[in-house]
Short mmCIF file of C-alpha atoms (C1' of nucleotides) in Angstrom, two decimals:
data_model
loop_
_atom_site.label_atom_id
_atom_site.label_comp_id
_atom_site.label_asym_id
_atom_site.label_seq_id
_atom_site.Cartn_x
_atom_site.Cartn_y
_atom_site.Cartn_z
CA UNK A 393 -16.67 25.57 -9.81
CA UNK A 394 -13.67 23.75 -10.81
CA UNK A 395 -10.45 25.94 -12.62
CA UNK A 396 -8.41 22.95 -14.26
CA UNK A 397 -5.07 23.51 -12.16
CA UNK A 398 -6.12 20.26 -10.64
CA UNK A 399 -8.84 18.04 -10.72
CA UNK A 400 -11.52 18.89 -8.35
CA UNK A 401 -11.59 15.64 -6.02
CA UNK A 402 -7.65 16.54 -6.07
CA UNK A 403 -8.49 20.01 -4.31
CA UNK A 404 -10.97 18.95 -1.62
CA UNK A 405 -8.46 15.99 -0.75
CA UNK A 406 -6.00 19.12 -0.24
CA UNK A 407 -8.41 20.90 1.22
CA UNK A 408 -8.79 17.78 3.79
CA UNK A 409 -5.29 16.69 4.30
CA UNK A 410 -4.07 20.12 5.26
CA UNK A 411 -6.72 20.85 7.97
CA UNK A 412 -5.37 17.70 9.43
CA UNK A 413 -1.53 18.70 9.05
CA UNK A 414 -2.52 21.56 10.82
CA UNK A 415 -3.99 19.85 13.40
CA UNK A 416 -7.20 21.30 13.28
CA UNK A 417 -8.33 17.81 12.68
CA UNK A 418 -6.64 14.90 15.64
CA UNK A 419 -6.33 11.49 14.72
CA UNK A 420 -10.22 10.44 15.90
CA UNK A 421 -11.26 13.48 14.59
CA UNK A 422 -14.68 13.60 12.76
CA UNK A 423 -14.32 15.16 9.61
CA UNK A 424 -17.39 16.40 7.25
CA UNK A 425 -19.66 14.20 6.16
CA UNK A 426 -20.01 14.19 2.49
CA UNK A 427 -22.70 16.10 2.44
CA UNK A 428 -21.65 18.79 4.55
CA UNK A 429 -18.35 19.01 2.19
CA UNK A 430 -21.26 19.56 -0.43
CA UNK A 431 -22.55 22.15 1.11
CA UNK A 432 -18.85 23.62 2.19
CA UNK A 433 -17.26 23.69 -0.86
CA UNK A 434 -19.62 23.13 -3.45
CA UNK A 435 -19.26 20.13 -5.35
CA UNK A 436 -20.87 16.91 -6.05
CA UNK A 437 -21.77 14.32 -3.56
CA UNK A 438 -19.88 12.23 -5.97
CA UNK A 439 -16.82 14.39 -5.75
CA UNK A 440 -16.78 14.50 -2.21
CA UNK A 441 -17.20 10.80 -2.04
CA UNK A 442 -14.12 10.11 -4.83
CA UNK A 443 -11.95 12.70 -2.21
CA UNK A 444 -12.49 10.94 0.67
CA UNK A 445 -12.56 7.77 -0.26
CA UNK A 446 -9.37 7.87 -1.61
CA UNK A 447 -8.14 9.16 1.53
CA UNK A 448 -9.35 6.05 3.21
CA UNK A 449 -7.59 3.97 1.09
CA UNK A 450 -4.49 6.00 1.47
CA UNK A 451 -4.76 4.83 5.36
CA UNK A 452 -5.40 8.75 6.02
CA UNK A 453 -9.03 8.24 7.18
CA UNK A 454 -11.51 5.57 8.30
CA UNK A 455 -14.64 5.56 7.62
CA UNK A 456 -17.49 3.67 8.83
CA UNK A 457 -21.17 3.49 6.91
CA UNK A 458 -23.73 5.22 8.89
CA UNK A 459 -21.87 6.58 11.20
CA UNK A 460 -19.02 8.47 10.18
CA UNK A 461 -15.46 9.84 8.48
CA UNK A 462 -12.88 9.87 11.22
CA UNK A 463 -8.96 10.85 10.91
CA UNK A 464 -7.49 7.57 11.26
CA UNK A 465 -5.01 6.80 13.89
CA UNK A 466 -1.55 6.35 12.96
CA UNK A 467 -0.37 3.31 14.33
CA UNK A 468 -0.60 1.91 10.75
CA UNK A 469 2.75 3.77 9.71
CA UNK A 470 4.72 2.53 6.77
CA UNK A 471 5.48 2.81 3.12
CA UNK A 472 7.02 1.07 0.25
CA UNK A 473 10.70 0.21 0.88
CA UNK A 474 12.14 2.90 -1.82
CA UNK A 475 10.96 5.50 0.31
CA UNK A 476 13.53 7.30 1.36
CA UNK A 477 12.77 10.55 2.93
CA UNK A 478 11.38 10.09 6.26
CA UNK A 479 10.02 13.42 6.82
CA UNK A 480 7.78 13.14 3.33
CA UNK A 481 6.55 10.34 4.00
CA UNK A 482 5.19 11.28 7.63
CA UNK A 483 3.84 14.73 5.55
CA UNK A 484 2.06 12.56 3.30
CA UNK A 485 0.46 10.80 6.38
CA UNK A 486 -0.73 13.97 6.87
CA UNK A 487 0.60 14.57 10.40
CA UNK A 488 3.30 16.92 11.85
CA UNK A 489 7.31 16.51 11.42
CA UNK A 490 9.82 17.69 13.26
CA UNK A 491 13.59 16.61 13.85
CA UNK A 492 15.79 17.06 16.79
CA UNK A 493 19.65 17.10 16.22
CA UNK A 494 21.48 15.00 18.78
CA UNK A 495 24.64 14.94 17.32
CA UNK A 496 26.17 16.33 14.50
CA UNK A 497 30.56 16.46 14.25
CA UNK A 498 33.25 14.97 12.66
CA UNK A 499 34.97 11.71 14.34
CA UNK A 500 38.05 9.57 13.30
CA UNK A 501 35.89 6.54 12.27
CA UNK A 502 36.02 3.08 13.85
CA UNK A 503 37.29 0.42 11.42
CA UNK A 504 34.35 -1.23 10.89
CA UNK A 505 32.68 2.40 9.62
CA UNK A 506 35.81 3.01 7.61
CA UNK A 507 35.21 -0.61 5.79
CA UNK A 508 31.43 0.21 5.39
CA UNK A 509 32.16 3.46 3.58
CA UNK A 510 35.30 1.91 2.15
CA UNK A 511 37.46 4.65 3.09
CA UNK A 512 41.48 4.32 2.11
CA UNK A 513 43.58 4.40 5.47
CA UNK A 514 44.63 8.11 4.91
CA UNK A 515 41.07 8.62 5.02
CA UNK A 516 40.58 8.40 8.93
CA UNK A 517 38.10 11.06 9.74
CA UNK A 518 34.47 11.36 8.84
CA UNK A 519 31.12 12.94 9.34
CA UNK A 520 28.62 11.87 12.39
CA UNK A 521 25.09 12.69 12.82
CA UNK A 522 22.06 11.44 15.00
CA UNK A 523 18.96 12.83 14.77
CA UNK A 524 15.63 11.85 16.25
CA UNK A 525 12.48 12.19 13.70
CA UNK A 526 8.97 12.93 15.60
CA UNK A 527 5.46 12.42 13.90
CA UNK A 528 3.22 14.34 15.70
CA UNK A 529 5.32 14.82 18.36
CA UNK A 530 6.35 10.89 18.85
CA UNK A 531 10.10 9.48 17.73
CA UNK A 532 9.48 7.43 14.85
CA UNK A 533 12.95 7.08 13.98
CA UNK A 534 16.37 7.35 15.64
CA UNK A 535 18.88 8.54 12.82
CA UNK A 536 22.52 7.44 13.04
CA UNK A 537 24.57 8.18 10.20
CA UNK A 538 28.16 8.04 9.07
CA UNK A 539 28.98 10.34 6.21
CA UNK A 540 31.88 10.14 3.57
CA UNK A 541 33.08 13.62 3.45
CA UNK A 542 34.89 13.52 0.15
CA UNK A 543 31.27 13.21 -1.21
CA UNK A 544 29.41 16.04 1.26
CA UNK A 545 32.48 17.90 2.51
CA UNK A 546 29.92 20.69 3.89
CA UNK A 547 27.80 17.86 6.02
CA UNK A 548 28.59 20.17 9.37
CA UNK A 549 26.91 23.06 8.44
CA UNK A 550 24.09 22.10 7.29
CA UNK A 551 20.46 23.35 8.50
CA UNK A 552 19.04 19.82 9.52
CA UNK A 553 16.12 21.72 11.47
CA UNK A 554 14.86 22.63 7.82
CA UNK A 555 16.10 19.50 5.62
CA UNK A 556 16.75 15.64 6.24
CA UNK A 557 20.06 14.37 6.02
CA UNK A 558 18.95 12.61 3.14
CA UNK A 559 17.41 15.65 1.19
CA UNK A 560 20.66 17.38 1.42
CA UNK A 561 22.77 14.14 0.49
CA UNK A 562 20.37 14.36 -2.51
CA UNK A 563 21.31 17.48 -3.38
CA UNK A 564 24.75 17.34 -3.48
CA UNK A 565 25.50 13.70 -4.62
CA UNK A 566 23.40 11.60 -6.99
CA UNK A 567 21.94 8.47 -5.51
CA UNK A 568 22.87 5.77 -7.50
CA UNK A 569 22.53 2.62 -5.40
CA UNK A 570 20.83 1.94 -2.11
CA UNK A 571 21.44 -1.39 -0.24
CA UNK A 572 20.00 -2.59 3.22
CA UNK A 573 19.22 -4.93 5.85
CA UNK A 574 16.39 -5.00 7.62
CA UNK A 575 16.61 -6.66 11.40
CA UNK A 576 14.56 -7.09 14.63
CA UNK A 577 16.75 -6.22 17.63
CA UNK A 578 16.50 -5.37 20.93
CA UNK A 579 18.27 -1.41 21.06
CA UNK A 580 20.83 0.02 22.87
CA UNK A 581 19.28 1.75 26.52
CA UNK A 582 20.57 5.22 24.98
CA UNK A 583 18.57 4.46 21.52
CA UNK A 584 15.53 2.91 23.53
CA UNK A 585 15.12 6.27 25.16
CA UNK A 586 15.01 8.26 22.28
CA UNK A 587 12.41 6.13 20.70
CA UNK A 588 10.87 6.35 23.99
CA UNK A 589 10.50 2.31 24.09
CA UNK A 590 9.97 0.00 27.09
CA UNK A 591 13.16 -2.16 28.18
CA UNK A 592 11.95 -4.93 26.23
CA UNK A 593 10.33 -3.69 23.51
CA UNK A 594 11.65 -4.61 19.90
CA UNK A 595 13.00 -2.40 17.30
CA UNK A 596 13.13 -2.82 13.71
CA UNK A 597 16.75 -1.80 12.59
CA UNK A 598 17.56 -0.54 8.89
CA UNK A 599 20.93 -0.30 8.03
CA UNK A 600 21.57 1.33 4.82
CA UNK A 601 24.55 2.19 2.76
CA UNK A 602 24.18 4.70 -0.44
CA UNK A 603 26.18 4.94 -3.26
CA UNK A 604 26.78 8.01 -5.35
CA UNK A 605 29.26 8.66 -8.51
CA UNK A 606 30.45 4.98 -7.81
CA UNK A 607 31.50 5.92 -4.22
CA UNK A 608 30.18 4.52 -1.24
CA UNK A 609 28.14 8.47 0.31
CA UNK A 610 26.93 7.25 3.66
CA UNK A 611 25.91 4.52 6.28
CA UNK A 612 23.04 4.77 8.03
CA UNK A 613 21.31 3.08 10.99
CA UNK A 614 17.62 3.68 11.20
CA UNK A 615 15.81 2.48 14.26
CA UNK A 616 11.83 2.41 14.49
CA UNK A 617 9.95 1.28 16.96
CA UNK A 618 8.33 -2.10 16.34
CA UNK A 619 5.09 -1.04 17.05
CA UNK A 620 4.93 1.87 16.18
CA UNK A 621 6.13 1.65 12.53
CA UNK A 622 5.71 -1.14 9.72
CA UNK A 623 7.69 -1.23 6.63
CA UNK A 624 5.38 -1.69 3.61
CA UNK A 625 6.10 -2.52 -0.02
CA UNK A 626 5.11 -4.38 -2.93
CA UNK A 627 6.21 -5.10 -6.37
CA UNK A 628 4.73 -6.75 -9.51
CA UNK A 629 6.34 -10.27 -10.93
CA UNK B 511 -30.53 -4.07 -13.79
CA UNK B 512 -28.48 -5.37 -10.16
CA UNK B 513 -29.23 -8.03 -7.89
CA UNK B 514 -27.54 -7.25 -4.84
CA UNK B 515 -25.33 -10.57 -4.37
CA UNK B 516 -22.38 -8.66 -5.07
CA UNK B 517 -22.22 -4.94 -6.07
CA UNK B 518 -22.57 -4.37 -9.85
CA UNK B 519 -19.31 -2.61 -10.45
CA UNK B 520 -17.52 -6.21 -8.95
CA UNK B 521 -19.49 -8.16 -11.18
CA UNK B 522 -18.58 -6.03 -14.11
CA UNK B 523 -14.45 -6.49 -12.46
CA UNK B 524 -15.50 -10.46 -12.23
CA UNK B 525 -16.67 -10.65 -16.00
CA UNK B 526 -13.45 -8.99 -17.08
CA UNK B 527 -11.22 -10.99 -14.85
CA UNK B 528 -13.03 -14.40 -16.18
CA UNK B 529 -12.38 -13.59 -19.58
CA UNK B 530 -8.63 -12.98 -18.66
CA UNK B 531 -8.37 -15.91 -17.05
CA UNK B 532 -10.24 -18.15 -19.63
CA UNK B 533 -7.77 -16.96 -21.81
CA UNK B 534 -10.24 -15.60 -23.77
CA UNK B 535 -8.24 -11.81 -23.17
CA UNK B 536 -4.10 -12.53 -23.24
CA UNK B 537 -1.57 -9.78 -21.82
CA UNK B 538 -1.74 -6.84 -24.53
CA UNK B 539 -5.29 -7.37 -26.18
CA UNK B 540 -7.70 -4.62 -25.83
CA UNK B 541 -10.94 -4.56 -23.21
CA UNK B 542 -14.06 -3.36 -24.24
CA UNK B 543 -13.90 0.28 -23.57
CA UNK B 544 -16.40 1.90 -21.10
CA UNK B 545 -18.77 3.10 -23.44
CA UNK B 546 -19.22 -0.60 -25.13
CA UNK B 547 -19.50 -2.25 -21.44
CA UNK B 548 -22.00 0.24 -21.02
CA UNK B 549 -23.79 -1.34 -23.97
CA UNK B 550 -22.95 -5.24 -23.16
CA UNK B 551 -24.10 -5.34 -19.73
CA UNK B 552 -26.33 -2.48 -19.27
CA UNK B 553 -24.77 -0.67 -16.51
CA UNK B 554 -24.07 2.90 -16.29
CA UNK B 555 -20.48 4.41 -17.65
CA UNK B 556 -19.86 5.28 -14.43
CA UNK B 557 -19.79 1.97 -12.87
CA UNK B 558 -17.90 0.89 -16.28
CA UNK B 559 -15.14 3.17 -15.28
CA UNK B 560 -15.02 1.85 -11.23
CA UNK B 561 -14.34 -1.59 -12.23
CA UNK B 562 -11.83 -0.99 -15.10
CA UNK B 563 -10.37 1.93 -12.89
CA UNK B 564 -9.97 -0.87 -9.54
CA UNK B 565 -8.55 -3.63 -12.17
CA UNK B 566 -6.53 -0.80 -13.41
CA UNK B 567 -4.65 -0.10 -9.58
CA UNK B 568 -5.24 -3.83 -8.73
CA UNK B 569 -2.57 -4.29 -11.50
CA UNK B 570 -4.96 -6.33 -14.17
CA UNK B 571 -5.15 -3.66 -17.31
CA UNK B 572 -3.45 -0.81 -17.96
CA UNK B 573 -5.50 2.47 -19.64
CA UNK B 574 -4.08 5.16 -21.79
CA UNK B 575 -6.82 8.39 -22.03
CA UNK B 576 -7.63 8.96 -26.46
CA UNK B 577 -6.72 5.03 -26.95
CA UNK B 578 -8.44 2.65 -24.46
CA UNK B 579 -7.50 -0.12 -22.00
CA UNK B 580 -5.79 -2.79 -22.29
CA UNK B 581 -4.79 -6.62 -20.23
CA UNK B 582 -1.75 -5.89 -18.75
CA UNK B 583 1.38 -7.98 -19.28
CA UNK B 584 2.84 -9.72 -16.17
CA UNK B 585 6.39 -8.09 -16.75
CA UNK B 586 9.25 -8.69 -14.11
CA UNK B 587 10.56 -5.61 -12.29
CA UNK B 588 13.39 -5.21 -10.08
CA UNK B 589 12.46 -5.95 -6.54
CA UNK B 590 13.11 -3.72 -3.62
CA UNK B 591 13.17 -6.15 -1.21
CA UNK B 592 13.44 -9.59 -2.84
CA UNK B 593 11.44 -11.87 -2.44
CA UNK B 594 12.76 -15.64 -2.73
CA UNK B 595 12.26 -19.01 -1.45
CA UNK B 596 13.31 -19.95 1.80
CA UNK B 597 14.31 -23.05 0.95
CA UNK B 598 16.52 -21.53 -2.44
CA UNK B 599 17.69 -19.52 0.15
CA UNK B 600 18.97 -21.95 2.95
CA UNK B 601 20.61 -24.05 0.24
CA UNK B 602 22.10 -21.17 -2.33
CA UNK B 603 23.98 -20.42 1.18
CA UNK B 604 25.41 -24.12 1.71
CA UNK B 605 23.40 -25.05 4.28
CA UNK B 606 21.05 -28.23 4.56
CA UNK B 607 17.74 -27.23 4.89
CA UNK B 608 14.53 -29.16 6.24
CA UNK B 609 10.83 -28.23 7.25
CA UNK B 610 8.61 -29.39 9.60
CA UNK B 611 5.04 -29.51 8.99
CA UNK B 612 3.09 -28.56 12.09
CA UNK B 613 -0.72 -28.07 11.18
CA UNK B 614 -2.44 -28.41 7.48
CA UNK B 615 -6.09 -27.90 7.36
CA UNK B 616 -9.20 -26.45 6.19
CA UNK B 617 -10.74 -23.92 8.81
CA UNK B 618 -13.38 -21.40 8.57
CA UNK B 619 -11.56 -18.47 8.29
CA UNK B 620 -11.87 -15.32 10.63
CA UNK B 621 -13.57 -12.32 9.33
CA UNK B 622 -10.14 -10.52 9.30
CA UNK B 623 -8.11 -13.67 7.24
CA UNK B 624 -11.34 -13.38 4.79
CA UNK B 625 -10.79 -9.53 4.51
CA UNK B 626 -7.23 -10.23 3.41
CA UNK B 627 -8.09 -12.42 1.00
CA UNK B 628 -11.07 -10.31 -0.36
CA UNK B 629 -13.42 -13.23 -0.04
CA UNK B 630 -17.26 -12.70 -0.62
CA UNK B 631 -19.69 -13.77 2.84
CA UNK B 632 -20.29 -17.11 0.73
CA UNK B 633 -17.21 -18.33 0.63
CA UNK B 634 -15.72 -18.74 4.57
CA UNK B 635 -13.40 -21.98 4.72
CA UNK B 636 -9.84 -21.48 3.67
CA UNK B 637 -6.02 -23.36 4.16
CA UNK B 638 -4.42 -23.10 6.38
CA UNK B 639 -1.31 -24.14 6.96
CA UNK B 640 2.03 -23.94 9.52
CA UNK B 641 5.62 -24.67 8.77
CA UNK B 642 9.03 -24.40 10.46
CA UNK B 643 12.04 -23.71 8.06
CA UNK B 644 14.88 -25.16 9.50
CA UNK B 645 18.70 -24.24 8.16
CA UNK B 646 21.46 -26.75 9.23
CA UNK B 647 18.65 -28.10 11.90
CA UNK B 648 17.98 -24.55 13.41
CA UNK B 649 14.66 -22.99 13.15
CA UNK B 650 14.86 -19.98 10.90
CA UNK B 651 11.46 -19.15 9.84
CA UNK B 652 7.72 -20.17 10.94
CA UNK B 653 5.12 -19.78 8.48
CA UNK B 654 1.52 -19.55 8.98
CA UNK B 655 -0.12 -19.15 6.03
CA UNK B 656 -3.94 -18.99 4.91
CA UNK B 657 -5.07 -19.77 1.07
CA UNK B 658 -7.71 -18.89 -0.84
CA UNK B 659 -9.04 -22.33 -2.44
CA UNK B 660 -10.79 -20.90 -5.04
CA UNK B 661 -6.90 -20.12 -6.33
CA UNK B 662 -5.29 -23.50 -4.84
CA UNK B 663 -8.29 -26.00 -4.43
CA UNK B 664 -6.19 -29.00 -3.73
CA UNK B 665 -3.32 -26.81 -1.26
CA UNK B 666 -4.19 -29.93 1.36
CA UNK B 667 -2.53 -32.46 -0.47
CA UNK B 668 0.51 -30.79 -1.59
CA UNK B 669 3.77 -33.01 -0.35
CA UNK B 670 5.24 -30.45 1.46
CA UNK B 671 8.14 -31.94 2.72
CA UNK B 672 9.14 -32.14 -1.02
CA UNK B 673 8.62 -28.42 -1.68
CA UNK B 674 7.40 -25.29 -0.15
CA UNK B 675 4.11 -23.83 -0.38
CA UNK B 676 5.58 -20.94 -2.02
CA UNK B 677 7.10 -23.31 -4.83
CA UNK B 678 3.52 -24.95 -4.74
CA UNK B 679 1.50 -21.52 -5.69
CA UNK B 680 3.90 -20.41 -7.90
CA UNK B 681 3.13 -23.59 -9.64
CA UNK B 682 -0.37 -23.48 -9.97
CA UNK B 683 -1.29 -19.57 -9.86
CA UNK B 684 1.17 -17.14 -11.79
CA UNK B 685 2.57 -14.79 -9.11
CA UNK B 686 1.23 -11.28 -10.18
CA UNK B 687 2.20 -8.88 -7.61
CA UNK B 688 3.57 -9.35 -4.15
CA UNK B 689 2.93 -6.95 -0.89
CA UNK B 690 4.34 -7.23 2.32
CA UNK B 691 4.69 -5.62 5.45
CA UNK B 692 7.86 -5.61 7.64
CA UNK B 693 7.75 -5.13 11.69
CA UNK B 694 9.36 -6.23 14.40
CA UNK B 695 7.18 -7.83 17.08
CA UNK B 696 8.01 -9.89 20.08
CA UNK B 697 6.55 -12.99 18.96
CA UNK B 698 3.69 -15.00 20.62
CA UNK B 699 5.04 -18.19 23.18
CA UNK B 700 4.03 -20.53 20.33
CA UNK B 701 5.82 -19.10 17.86
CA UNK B 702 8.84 -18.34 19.91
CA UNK B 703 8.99 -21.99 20.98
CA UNK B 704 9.01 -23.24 17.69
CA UNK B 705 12.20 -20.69 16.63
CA UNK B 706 13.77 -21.50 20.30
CA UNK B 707 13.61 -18.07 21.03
CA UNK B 708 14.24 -16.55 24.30
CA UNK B 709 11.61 -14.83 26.25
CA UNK B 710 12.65 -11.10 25.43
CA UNK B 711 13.96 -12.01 21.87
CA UNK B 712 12.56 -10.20 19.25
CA UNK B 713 11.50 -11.80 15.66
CA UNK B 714 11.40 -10.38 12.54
CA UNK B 715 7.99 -10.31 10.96
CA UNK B 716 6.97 -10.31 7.18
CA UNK B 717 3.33 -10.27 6.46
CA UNK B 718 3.06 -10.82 2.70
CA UNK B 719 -0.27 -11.30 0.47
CA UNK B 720 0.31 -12.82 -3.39
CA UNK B 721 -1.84 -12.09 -6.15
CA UNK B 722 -3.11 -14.02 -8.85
CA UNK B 723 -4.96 -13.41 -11.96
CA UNK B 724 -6.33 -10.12 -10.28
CA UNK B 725 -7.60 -12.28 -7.02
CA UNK B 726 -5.78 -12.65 -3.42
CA UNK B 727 -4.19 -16.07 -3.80
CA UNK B 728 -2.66 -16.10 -0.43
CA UNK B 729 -2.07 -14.31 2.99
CA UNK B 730 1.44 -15.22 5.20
CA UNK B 731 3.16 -14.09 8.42
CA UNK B 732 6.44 -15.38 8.28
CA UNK B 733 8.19 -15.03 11.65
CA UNK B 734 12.49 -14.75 11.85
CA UNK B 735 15.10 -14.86 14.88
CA UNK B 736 15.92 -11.28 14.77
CA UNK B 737 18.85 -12.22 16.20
CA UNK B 738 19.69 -14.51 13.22
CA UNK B 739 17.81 -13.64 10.41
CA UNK B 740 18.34 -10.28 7.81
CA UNK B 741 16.65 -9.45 5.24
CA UNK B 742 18.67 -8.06 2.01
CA UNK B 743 17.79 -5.65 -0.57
CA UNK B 744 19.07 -3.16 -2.79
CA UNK B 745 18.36 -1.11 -5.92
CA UNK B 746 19.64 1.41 -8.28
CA UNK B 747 18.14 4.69 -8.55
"C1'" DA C 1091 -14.56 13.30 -37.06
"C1'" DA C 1092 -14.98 9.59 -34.08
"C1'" DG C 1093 -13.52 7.28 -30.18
"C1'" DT C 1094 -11.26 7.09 -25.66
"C1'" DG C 1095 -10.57 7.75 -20.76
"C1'" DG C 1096 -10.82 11.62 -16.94
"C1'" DT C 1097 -13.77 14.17 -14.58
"C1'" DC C 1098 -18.14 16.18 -12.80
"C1'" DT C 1099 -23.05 16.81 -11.74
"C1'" DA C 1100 -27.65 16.35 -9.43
"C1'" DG C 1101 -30.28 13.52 -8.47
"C1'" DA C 1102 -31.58 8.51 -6.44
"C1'" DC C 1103 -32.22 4.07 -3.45
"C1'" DC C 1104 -30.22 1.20 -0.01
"C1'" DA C 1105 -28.50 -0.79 4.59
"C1'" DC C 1106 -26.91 0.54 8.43
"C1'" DT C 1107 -25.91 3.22 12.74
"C1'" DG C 1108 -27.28 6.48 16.13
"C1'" DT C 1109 -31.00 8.74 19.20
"C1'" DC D 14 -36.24 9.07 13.18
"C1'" DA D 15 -32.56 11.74 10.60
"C1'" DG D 16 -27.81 11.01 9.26
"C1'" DT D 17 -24.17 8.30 7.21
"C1'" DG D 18 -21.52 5.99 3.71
"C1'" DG D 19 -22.10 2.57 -0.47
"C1'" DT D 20 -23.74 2.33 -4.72
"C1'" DC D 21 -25.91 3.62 -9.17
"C1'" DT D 22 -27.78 6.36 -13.02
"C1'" DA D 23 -27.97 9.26 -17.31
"C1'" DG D 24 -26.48 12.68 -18.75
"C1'" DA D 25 -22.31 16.24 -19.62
"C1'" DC D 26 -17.70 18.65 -21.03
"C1'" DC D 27 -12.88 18.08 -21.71
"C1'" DA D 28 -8.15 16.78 -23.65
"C1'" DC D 29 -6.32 13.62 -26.08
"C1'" DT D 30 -5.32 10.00 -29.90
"C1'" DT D 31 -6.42 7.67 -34.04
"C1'" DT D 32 -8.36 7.57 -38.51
#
DNA sequence: AAGTGGTCTAGACCACTGT
DNA sequence: CAGTGGTCTAGACCACTTT
């Protein structure tokens, strides 16, 4: 076996990770052992054992000795901070995305949104969009996002069932800067719902503003529900 | 060779790390390469490669394929979400700042807090320690922190109402690399006492481990009024 | 040409879980 | 008991860098 495109641990982690995209494999799931992925697909125990392990420590799988590889469940969501793209990084989870549009129009902005984008006062309308991202089905993130349109002027039309806001803002306008806050709060009823929280269940709120070609691009507030989602990052000193 | 204390492969990563830390290896000077580990301690390449391979994600030495591996140099990076002392914090905004120390022992730690802190079955007692951050008299942050001695051996008699135990570590073990994990959480009634939270408020929570030399120097769960605490951050792409 | 890390194999022994 | 993951070995071939 083994044709150099990529390493061979490389293609049974692929070969793993897209059963379970699929959904052929639920979080739960038992997945081959490492012998049967010997006998499946040929290659060393030592392979198999490299593929999954590394799945394990990519929080994809759990594994127990002597009894088992399982699909692990996701309640330990999260990535590193820079992340931006929400529906990557639920991909790379391994598990399903999908997006529903809520909202998506142009509105004369309040004058707090105006001041966040730093609009000039001729500059009264701007682009609105809320979108609800699932993994596997369950709201991980509630979407609300104010766009400048002298940076995206063409934010209404496009295909958000096939790319993030953020993928297309990426497209058409550099990032250059990213700044945020990060918050606990207790949401809105109308947000709650969406993220399908109880009445007293906590939130963790990101609001982020991006910069491109010196301009302020958009303001966004991204709500996740406290327990379903952990922000996760790291650095070196 | 192998006596099973400790798996073989950690006891190669142990001999490396001890000659970093003895000085004996600075940031930049070469490690024995596989093949003449293989020869010094009589294990197999394979098990050669593991531990320089785990040092090499862990952050301790960085390998270039054709050239060999190296002790990597603790260089700053920009931070995603910065990381700073409370106290620097309180004060660099005007405010006068105070802590309370609540508990400051030596416990045997749980099996989870000795997970965190990678500690071997021999070694179970750890510091721990709770503080309240106050700004201008109200509570703003409660840590609870645990602390591997091995990195810290005399953490219990650190004046702590003259600096933090973040100023403390970054005294006596070089901070290395930082991870932490962001959720919001409805905090416990202890904890929400202690920030004179409301019932339904929720808090922001940062769970952060520090490295050291290669080792887990600390583990931390810092709990914030949501309602009065952000967290700033910002980068350039 | 010699050395390096990256990958891969086909075995092996172990401790542990399940039945 | 058979099955599992954790570890370990002694080889191997490769692409690459340095001499």
């Amino acid at each position: 076996m083994n044709a150099q495109p990529q390493p061979l641990y490389e293609q049974v982690k692929a070969y793993v990770l897209g059963r379970i995209r699929s959904g052929e494999w639920s979080p739960g799931a038992r997945v081959p052992s490492e012998h049967e992925l010997v006998r499946e697909l040929q290659v060393s125990r030592m392979t198999a054992n490299r593929a999954l392990s590394e799945l394990m420590r990519a929080g994809v799988l759990s594994r127990v000795a002597g009894v088992g590889t399982f699909v692990a469940d996701f309640k330990a969501a999260g990535h590193p901070l820079q992340i931006r793209n929400i529906a990557e990084e639920i991909r790379a989870r391994g598990h399903a995305y999908r997006a529903d549009v809520v909202t998506l129009e142009r509105i004369v902005a309040a004058e707090e949104t105006r001041e966040r984008l730093a609009l000039g006062r001729d500059e009264r309308e701007v682009f609105h969009s809320v979108l609800v991202h699932f993994e596997a089905d369950r709201p991980l993130q509630v979407e609300d996002r104010f766009v400048n349109p002298r940076v995206a002027p063409d934010y209404l039309n496009v295909p958000f069932a096939r790319m993030t806001p953020y993928e297309y803002l990426m497209e058409v306008a550099p990032l250059q800067r990213v700044e945020h806050t990060v918050r606990a709060v207790l949401p809105e009823p109308r947000v709650a719902a969406f993220l399908e929280l109880a009445a007293t269940e906590p939130a963790l709120l990101i609001e982020r503003v991006t910069f491109s070609r010196g301009e302020r691009a958009s303001f966004a507030l991204l709500y996740h529900p406290g327990t379903r989602f952990e922000l996760k990052g790291g650095f070196d000193a």
